[in-house]
mmCIF file of N, CA and C in Angstrom:
data_model
loop_
_atom_site.group_PDB
_atom_site.id
_atom_site.type_symbol
_atom_site.label_atom_id
_atom_site.label_comp_id
_atom_site.label_asym_id
_atom_site.label_seq_id
_atom_site.Cartn_x
_atom_site.Cartn_y
_atom_site.Cartn_z
ATOM 1 N N MET A 1 0.818 -1.181 0.000
ATOM 2 C CA MET A 1 0.000 0.000 0.000
ATOM 3 C C MET A 1 0.873 1.260 0.000
ATOM 4 N N LEU A 2 1.848 1.320 0.890
ATOM 5 C CA LEU A 2 2.697 2.503 0.958
ATOM 6 C C LEU A 2 3.381 2.750 -0.371
ATOM 7 N N ARG A 3 3.974 1.730 -0.895
ATOM 8 C CA ARG A 3 4.803 1.891 -2.081
ATOM 9 C C ARG A 3 4.018 2.419 -3.275
ATOM 10 N N TYR A 4 2.786 2.010 -3.418
ATOM 11 C CA TYR A 4 2.031 2.406 -4.606
ATOM 12 C C TYR A 4 0.978 3.472 -4.347
ATOM 13 N N HIS A 5 0.172 3.317 -3.335
ATOM 14 C CA HIS A 5 -0.966 4.211 -3.170
ATOM 15 C C HIS A 5 -0.624 5.487 -2.402
ATOM 16 N N VAL A 6 0.016 5.365 -1.276
ATOM 17 C CA VAL A 6 0.327 6.549 -0.468
ATOM 18 C C VAL A 6 1.373 7.417 -1.156
ATOM 19 N N LEU A 7 2.443 6.806 -1.636
ATOM 20 C CA LEU A 7 3.530 7.589 -2.228
ATOM 21 C C LEU A 7 3.131 8.289 -3.509
ATOM 22 N N ASP A 8 2.238 7.700 -4.283
ATOM 23 C CA ASP A 8 1.866 8.321 -5.556
ATOM 24 C C ASP A 8 1.276 9.705 -5.363
ATOM 25 N N GLY A 9 0.663 9.955 -4.219
ATOM 26 C CA GLY A 9 0.085 11.264 -3.974
ATOM 27 C C GLY A 9 1.066 12.310 -3.484
ATOM 28 N N VAL A 10 2.284 11.909 -3.100
ATOM 29 C CA VAL A 10 3.208 12.868 -2.495
ATOM 30 C C VAL A 10 4.598 12.925 -3.120
ATOM 31 N N ARG A 11 4.975 11.935 -3.891
ATOM 32 C CA ARG A 11 6.361 11.860 -4.364
ATOM 33 C C ARG A 11 6.645 12.693 -5.603
ATOM 34 N N ARG A 12 5.611 13.243 -6.180
ATOM 35 C CA ARG A 12 5.728 14.056 -7.393
ATOM 36 C C ARG A 12 6.393 13.239 -8.496
ATOM 37 N N ASP A 13 7.475 13.750 -9.098
ATOM 38 C CA ASP A 13 8.113 13.026 -10.203
ATOM 39 C C ASP A 13 9.307 12.187 -9.749
ATOM 40 N N THR A 14 9.484 12.029 -8.450
ATOM 41 C CA THR A 14 10.592 11.240 -7.916
ATOM 42 C C THR A 14 10.234 9.751 -7.946
ATOM 43 N N GLU A 15 11.171 8.922 -8.365
ATOM 44 C CA GLU A 15 10.947 7.474 -8.361
ATOM 45 C C GLU A 15 10.654 7.002 -6.940
ATOM 46 N N ARG A 16 9.840 5.972 -6.804
ATOM 47 C CA ARG A 16 9.453 5.468 -5.478
ATOM 48 C C ARG A 16 10.660 5.100 -4.618
ATOM 49 N N GLU A 17 11.598 4.346 -5.199
ATOM 50 C CA GLU A 17 12.756 3.886 -4.428
ATOM 51 C C GLU A 17 13.613 5.068 -3.960
ATOM 52 N N VAL A 18 13.776 6.049 -4.838
ATOM 53 C CA VAL A 18 14.560 7.239 -4.498
ATOM 54 C C VAL A 18 13.839 8.032 -3.408
ATOM 55 N N PHE A 19 12.533 8.191 -3.547
ATOM 56 C CA PHE A 19 11.747 8.920 -2.557
ATOM 57 C C PHE A 19 11.902 8.281 -1.178
ATOM 58 N N LEU A 20 11.752 6.951 -1.098
ATOM 59 C CA LEU A 20 11.875 6.268 0.192
ATOM 60 C C LEU A 20 13.282 6.389 0.758
ATOM 61 N N GLY A 21 14.287 6.242 -0.086
ATOM 62 C CA GLY A 21 15.667 6.388 0.372
ATOM 63 C C GLY A 21 15.931 7.787 0.909
ATOM 64 N N ASP A 22 15.440 8.797 0.195
ATOM 65 C CA ASP A 22 15.588 10.180 0.650
ATOM 66 C C ASP A 22 14.840 10.396 1.964
ATOM 67 N N TRP A 23 13.641 9.838 2.057
ATOM 68 C CA TRP A 23 12.830 9.997 3.273
ATOM 69 C C TRP A 23 13.569 9.417 4.492
ATOM 70 N N ILE A 24 14.087 8.222 4.333
ATOM 71 C CA ILE A 24 14.814 7.569 5.425
ATOM 72 C C ILE A 24 16.045 8.382 5.812
ATOM 73 N N ALA A 25 16.699 9.006 4.826
ATOM 74 C CA ALA A 25 17.894 9.816 5.079
ATOM 75 C C ALA A 25 17.546 11.191 5.654
ATOM 76 N N GLY A 26 16.257 11.507 5.760
ATOM 77 C CA GLY A 26 15.848 12.776 6.351
ATOM 78 C C GLY A 26 15.558 13.882 5.355
ATOM 79 N N ARG A 27 15.623 13.578 4.068
ATOM 80 C CA ARG A 27 15.322 14.574 3.032
ATOM 81 C C ARG A 27 13.858 14.403 2.622
ATOM 82 N N ARG A 28 13.005 15.296 3.168
ATOM 83 C CA ARG A 28 11.569 15.155 2.968
ATOM 84 C C ARG A 28 10.978 16.410 2.354
ATOM 85 N N PRO A 29 10.130 16.234 1.357
ATOM 86 C CA PRO A 29 9.491 17.410 0.765
ATOM 87 C C PRO A 29 8.475 18.014 1.734
ATOM 88 N N GLY A 30 8.235 19.293 1.591
ATOM 89 C CA GLY A 30 7.234 19.952 2.410
ATOM 90 C C GLY A 30 5.840 19.713 1.871
ATOM 91 N N GLY A 31 4.860 20.132 2.631
ATOM 92 C CA GLY A 31 3.478 20.069 2.185
ATOM 93 C C GLY A 31 2.798 18.721 2.330
ATOM 94 N N ILE A 32 3.420 17.785 3.026
ATOM 95 C CA ILE A 32 2.802 16.470 3.226
ATOM 96 C C ILE A 32 2.040 16.501 4.554
ATOM 97 N N PRO A 33 0.756 16.154 4.543
ATOM 98 C CA PRO A 33 -0.039 16.195 5.767
ATOM 99 C C PRO A 33 0.569 15.313 6.873
ATOM 100 N N PRO A 34 0.407 15.719 8.135
ATOM 101 C CA PRO A 34 1.001 14.980 9.254
ATOM 102 C C PRO A 34 0.614 13.496 9.295
ATOM 103 N N GLY A 35 -0.619 13.167 8.994
ATOM 104 C CA GLY A 35 -1.041 11.763 9.010
ATOM 105 C C GLY A 35 -0.302 10.926 7.974
ATOM 106 N N ILE A 36 -0.110 11.484 6.796
ATOM 107 C CA ILE A 36 0.630 10.792 5.739
ATOM 108 C C ILE A 36 2.099 10.679 6.119
ATOM 109 N N ARG A 37 2.665 11.751 6.700
ATOM 110 C CA ARG A 37 4.061 11.691 7.169
ATOM 111 C C ARG A 37 4.234 10.564 8.176
ATOM 112 N N ALA A 38 3.282 10.420 9.099
ATOM 113 C CA ALA A 38 3.385 9.363 10.111
ATOM 114 C C ALA A 38 3.353 7.976 9.469
ATOM 115 N N ILE A 39 2.517 7.796 8.471
ATOM 116 C CA ILE A 39 2.446 6.502 7.774
ATOM 117 C C ILE A 39 3.768 6.206 7.071
ATOM 118 N N ILE A 40 4.293 7.206 6.370
ATOM 119 C CA ILE A 40 5.565 7.003 5.664
ATOM 120 C C ILE A 40 6.689 6.752 6.669
ATOM 121 N N ASP A 41 6.728 7.523 7.751
ATOM 122 C CA ASP A 41 7.745 7.306 8.788
ATOM 123 C C ASP A 41 7.710 5.871 9.304
ATOM 124 N N ARG A 42 6.532 5.392 9.589
ATOM 125 C CA ARG A 42 6.361 4.073 10.192
ATOM 126 C C ARG A 42 6.711 2.941 9.227
ATOM 127 N N HIS A 43 6.448 3.138 7.950
ATOM 128 C CA HIS A 43 6.552 2.020 7.014
ATOM 129 C C HIS A 43 7.653 2.116 5.967
ATOM 130 N N ALA A 44 8.384 3.210 5.893
ATOM 131 C CA ALA A 44 9.404 3.369 4.851
ATOM 132 C C ALA A 44 10.492 2.306 4.949
ATOM 133 N N ARG A 45 11.050 2.120 6.127
ATOM 134 C CA ARG A 45 12.152 1.157 6.278
ATOM 135 C C ARG A 45 11.716 -0.282 5.996
ATOM 136 N N PRO A 46 10.603 -0.763 6.584
ATOM 137 C CA PRO A 46 10.179 -2.126 6.243
ATOM 138 C C PRO A 46 9.851 -2.289 4.757
ATOM 139 N N THR A 47 9.339 -1.235 4.128
ATOM 140 C CA THR A 47 9.033 -1.300 2.702
ATOM 141 C C THR A 47 10.303 -1.496 1.887
ATOM 142 N N VAL A 48 11.354 -0.778 2.240
ATOM 143 C CA VAL A 48 12.633 -0.930 1.532
ATOM 144 C C VAL A 48 13.179 -2.346 1.724
ATOM 145 N N VAL A 49 13.060 -2.891 2.933
ATOM 146 C CA VAL A 49 13.525 -4.263 3.200
ATOM 147 C C VAL A 49 12.735 -5.262 2.351
ATOM 148 N N LEU A 50 11.410 -5.117 2.308
ATOM 149 C CA LEU A 50 10.593 -6.027 1.507
ATOM 150 C C LEU A 50 10.878 -5.893 0.019
ATOM 151 N N ASP A 51 11.085 -4.670 -0.450
ATOM 152 C CA ASP A 51 11.436 -4.480 -1.861
ATOM 153 C C ASP A 51 12.722 -5.227 -2.202
ATOM 154 N N SER A 52 13.697 -5.136 -1.318
ATOM 155 C CA SER A 52 14.968 -5.844 -1.532
ATOM 156 C C SER A 52 14.743 -7.359 -1.550
ATOM 157 N N PHE A 53 13.916 -7.843 -0.656
ATOM 158 C CA PHE A 53 13.585 -9.272 -0.617
ATOM 159 C C PHE A 53 12.930 -9.714 -1.928
ATOM 160 N N PHE A 54 11.949 -8.941 -2.392
ATOM 161 C CA PHE A 54 11.263 -9.295 -3.632
ATOM 162 C C PHE A 54 12.210 -9.273 -4.825
ATOM 163 N N ARG A 55 13.112 -8.288 -4.867
ATOM 164 C CA ARG A 55 14.110 -8.262 -5.955
ATOM 165 C C ARG A 55 15.001 -9.494 -5.883
ATOM 166 N N GLY A 56 15.368 -9.902 -4.673
ATOM 167 C CA GLY A 56 16.179 -11.108 -4.509
ATOM 168 C C GLY A 56 15.457 -12.342 -5.023
ATOM 169 N N LEU A 57 14.165 -12.449 -4.731
ATOM 170 C CA LEU A 57 13.376 -13.587 -5.226
ATOM 171 C C LEU A 57 13.330 -13.612 -6.746
ATOM 172 N N LEU A 58 13.131 -12.457 -7.334
ATOM 173 C CA LEU A 58 12.988 -12.385 -8.779
ATOM 174 C C LEU A 58 14.311 -12.471 -9.531
ATOM 175 N N ASP A 59 15.360 -11.867 -8.986
ATOM 176 C CA ASP A 59 16.611 -11.731 -9.728
ATOM 177 C C ASP A 59 17.719 -12.684 -9.308
ATOM 178 N N GLU A 60 17.651 -13.202 -8.076
ATOM 179 C CA GLU A 60 18.757 -14.009 -7.578
ATOM 180 C C GLU A 60 18.370 -15.467 -7.339
ATOM 181 N N SER A 61 17.513 -15.695 -6.342
ATOM 182 C CA SER A 61 17.181 -17.073 -5.989
ATOM 183 C C SER A 61 15.810 -17.161 -5.352
ATOM 184 N N LYS A 62 15.084 -18.184 -5.694
ATOM 185 C CA LYS A 62 13.793 -18.442 -5.052
ATOM 186 C C LYS A 62 13.990 -18.898 -3.614
ATOM 187 N N LYS A 63 15.223 -19.133 -3.224
ATOM 188 C CA LYS A 63 15.528 -19.538 -1.851
ATOM 189 C C LYS A 63 15.972 -18.356 -0.993
ATOM 190 N N THR A 64 15.761 -17.143 -1.491
ATOM 191 C CA THR A 64 16.099 -15.954 -0.724
ATOM 192 C C THR A 64 15.338 -15.991 0.603
ATOM 193 N N ALA A 65 16.054 -15.825 1.688
ATOM 194 C CA ALA A 65 15.443 -15.904 3.021
ATOM 195 C C ALA A 65 14.540 -14.697 3.278
ATOM 196 N N PHE A 66 13.384 -14.961 3.875
ATOM 197 C CA PHE A 66 12.476 -13.880 4.242
ATOM 198 C C PHE A 66 13.083 -13.111 5.411
ATOM 199 N N PRO A 67 13.160 -11.784 5.319
ATOM 200 C CA PRO A 67 13.847 -10.972 6.336
ATOM 201 C C PRO A 67 12.957 -10.583 7.517
ATOM 202 N N ALA A 68 12.315 -11.546 8.158
ATOM 203 C CA ALA A 68 11.363 -11.256 9.238
ATOM 204 C C ALA A 68 11.984 -10.448 10.367
ATOM 205 N N ALA A 69 13.151 -10.851 10.840
ATOM 206 C CA ALA A 69 13.773 -10.137 11.965
ATOM 207 C C ALA A 69 14.099 -8.699 11.595
ATOM 208 N N GLU A 70 14.580 -8.489 10.379
ATOM 209 C CA GLU A 70 14.919 -7.137 9.941
ATOM 210 C C GLU A 70 13.668 -6.265 9.823
ATOM 211 N N ILE A 71 12.588 -6.843 9.341
ATOM 212 C CA ILE A 71 11.328 -6.101 9.232
ATOM 213 C C ILE A 71 10.827 -5.706 10.615
ATOM 214 N N VAL A 72 10.812 -6.647 11.531
ATOM 215 C CA VAL A 72 10.364 -6.361 12.899
ATOM 216 C C VAL A 72 11.235 -5.278 13.523
ATOM 217 N N ARG A 73 12.534 -5.372 13.334
ATOM 218 C CA ARG A 73 13.452 -4.372 13.882
ATOM 219 C C ARG A 73 13.133 -2.987 13.323
ATOM 220 N N HIS A 74 12.883 -2.887 12.034
ATOM 221 C CA HIS A 74 12.614 -1.591 11.420
ATOM 222 C C HIS A 74 11.227 -1.054 11.762
ATOM 223 N N LEU A 75 10.291 -1.905 12.068
ATOM 224 C CA LEU A 75 8.961 -1.414 12.421
ATOM 225 C C LEU A 75 9.006 -0.539 13.666
ATOM 226 N N GLY A 76 9.941 -0.798 14.557
ATOM 227 C CA GLY A 76 10.077 0.010 15.754
ATOM 228 C C GLY A 76 11.024 1.175 15.582
ATOM 229 N N ALA A 77 11.587 1.349 14.388
ATOM 230 C CA ALA A 77 12.597 2.391 14.163
ATOM 231 C C ALA A 77 12.075 3.480 13.253
ATOM 232 N N GLY A 78 10.881 3.990 13.528
ATOM 233 C CA GLY A 78 10.318 5.063 12.714
ATOM 234 C C GLY A 78 11.230 6.272 12.725
ATOM 235 N N ALA A 79 11.092 7.117 11.747
ATOM 236 C CA ALA A 79 12.017 8.233 11.574
ATOM 237 C C ALA A 79 11.768 9.391 12.519
ATOM 238 N N THR A 80 10.559 9.498 13.079
ATOM 239 C CA THR A 80 10.285 10.617 13.970
ATOM 240 C C THR A 80 9.730 10.113 15.291
ATOM 241 N N ALA A 81 9.834 10.940 16.293
ATOM 242 C CA ALA A 81 9.332 10.564 17.617
ATOM 243 C C ALA A 81 7.827 10.324 17.581
ATOM 244 N N SER A 82 7.097 11.101 16.795
ATOM 245 C CA SER A 82 5.643 10.929 16.751
ATOM 246 C C SER A 82 5.264 9.575 16.170
ATOM 247 N N SER A 83 6.031 9.074 15.209
ATOM 248 C CA SER A 83 5.688 7.777 14.632
ATOM 249 C C SER A 83 6.057 6.644 15.581
ATOM 250 N N ARG A 84 7.035 6.848 16.444
ATOM 251 C CA ARG A 84 7.408 5.798 17.387
ATOM 252 C C ARG A 84 6.347 5.588 18.442
ATOM 253 N N SER A 85 5.554 6.607 18.737
ATOM 254 C CA SER A 85 4.537 6.462 19.763
ATOM 255 C C SER A 85 3.259 5.831 19.222
ATOM 256 N N ALA A 86 3.124 5.768 17.907
ATOM 257 C CA ALA A 86 1.932 5.183 17.292
ATOM 258 C C ALA A 86 2.070 3.671 17.219
ATOM 259 N N PRO A 87 0.935 2.931 17.185
ATOM 260 C CA PRO A 87 1.021 1.479 16.994
ATOM 261 C C PRO A 87 1.765 1.207 15.702
ATOM 262 N N ALA A 88 2.747 0.291 15.754
ATOM 263 C CA ALA A 88 3.662 0.196 14.635
ATOM 264 C C ALA A 88 3.565 -1.046 13.800
ATOM 265 N N SER A 89 2.865 -2.091 14.210
ATOM 266 C CA SER A 89 3.098 -3.265 13.396
ATOM 267 C C SER A 89 1.923 -4.185 13.239
ATOM 268 N N GLY A 90 2.016 -4.923 12.151
ATOM 269 C CA GLY A 90 1.182 -6.072 11.926
ATOM 270 C C GLY A 90 2.031 -7.322 12.054
ATOM 271 N N LEU A 91 3.291 -7.156 12.418
ATOM 272 C CA LEU A 91 4.215 -8.269 12.614
ATOM 273 C C LEU A 91 4.536 -8.368 14.092
ATOM 274 N N THR A 92 4.930 -9.511 14.527
ATOM 275 C CA THR A 92 5.246 -9.687 15.938
ATOM 276 C C THR A 92 6.647 -10.230 16.126
ATOM 277 N N ALA A 93 7.370 -9.674 17.069
ATOM 278 C CA ALA A 93 8.722 -10.151 17.369
ATOM 279 C C ALA A 93 8.674 -11.384 18.265
ATOM 280 N N ARG A 94 7.559 -11.617 18.954
ATOM 281 C CA ARG A 94 7.467 -12.760 19.865
ATOM 282 C C ARG A 94 7.707 -14.084 19.158
ATOM 283 N N THR A 95 7.134 -14.224 17.989
ATOM 284 C CA THR A 95 7.256 -15.494 17.291
ATOM 285 C C THR A 95 8.477 -15.552 16.402
ATOM 286 N N GLY A 96 9.047 -14.378 16.129
ATOM 287 C CA GLY A 96 10.190 -14.324 15.220
ATOM 288 C C GLY A 96 9.763 -14.587 13.784
ATOM 289 N N SER A 97 8.477 -14.407 13.518
ATOM 290 C CA SER A 97 7.979 -14.657 12.168
ATOM 291 C C SER A 97 7.201 -13.461 11.675
ATOM 292 N N ALA A 98 6.728 -13.577 10.475
ATOM 293 C CA ALA A 98 5.939 -12.505 9.879
ATOM 294 C C ALA A 98 4.455 -12.770 10.070
ATOM 295 N N ALA A 99 4.096 -13.453 11.126
ATOM 296 C CA ALA A 99 2.693 -13.748 11.381
ATOM 297 C C ALA A 99 1.959 -12.453 11.695
ATOM 298 N N ALA A 100 0.808 -12.299 11.127
ATOM 299 C CA ALA A 100 0.024 -11.101 11.388
ATOM 300 C C ALA A 100 -0.579 -11.179 12.787
ATOM 301 N N THR A 101 -0.608 -10.059 13.456
ATOM 302 C CA THR A 101 -1.231 -10.003 14.771
ATOM 303 C C THR A 101 -2.571 -9.324 14.631
ATOM 304 N N ARG A 102 -3.490 -9.695 15.457
ATOM 305 C CA ARG A 102 -4.820 -9.080 15.433
ATOM 306 C C ARG A 102 -4.922 -8.115 16.595
ATOM 307 N N ARG A 103 -5.603 -7.033 16.346
ATOM 308 C CA ARG A 103 -5.804 -6.044 17.402
ATOM 309 C C ARG A 103 -7.207 -6.114 17.907
#
């Protein structure tokens, strides 16, 4: 959802991957509503990890390991303090897997 739907409304003519990389590095365009900023803050890093995983599956090996631990780690590492206080995940570190949790 982040990669296609949310970013298309804010990234202007910047490629998705470049936009996310810039966002993570702290280079953010102005004029983005706070709610959208919080979503991007919360999900940019896990999105980049998943994109890398998918590229590995397609370009390298179907045996590419799923990066569950890295995704869980990044879900708690939002870029701003406001995003860290918000509920952050559909993944759980308890199981060490990408199992969805229900709220």
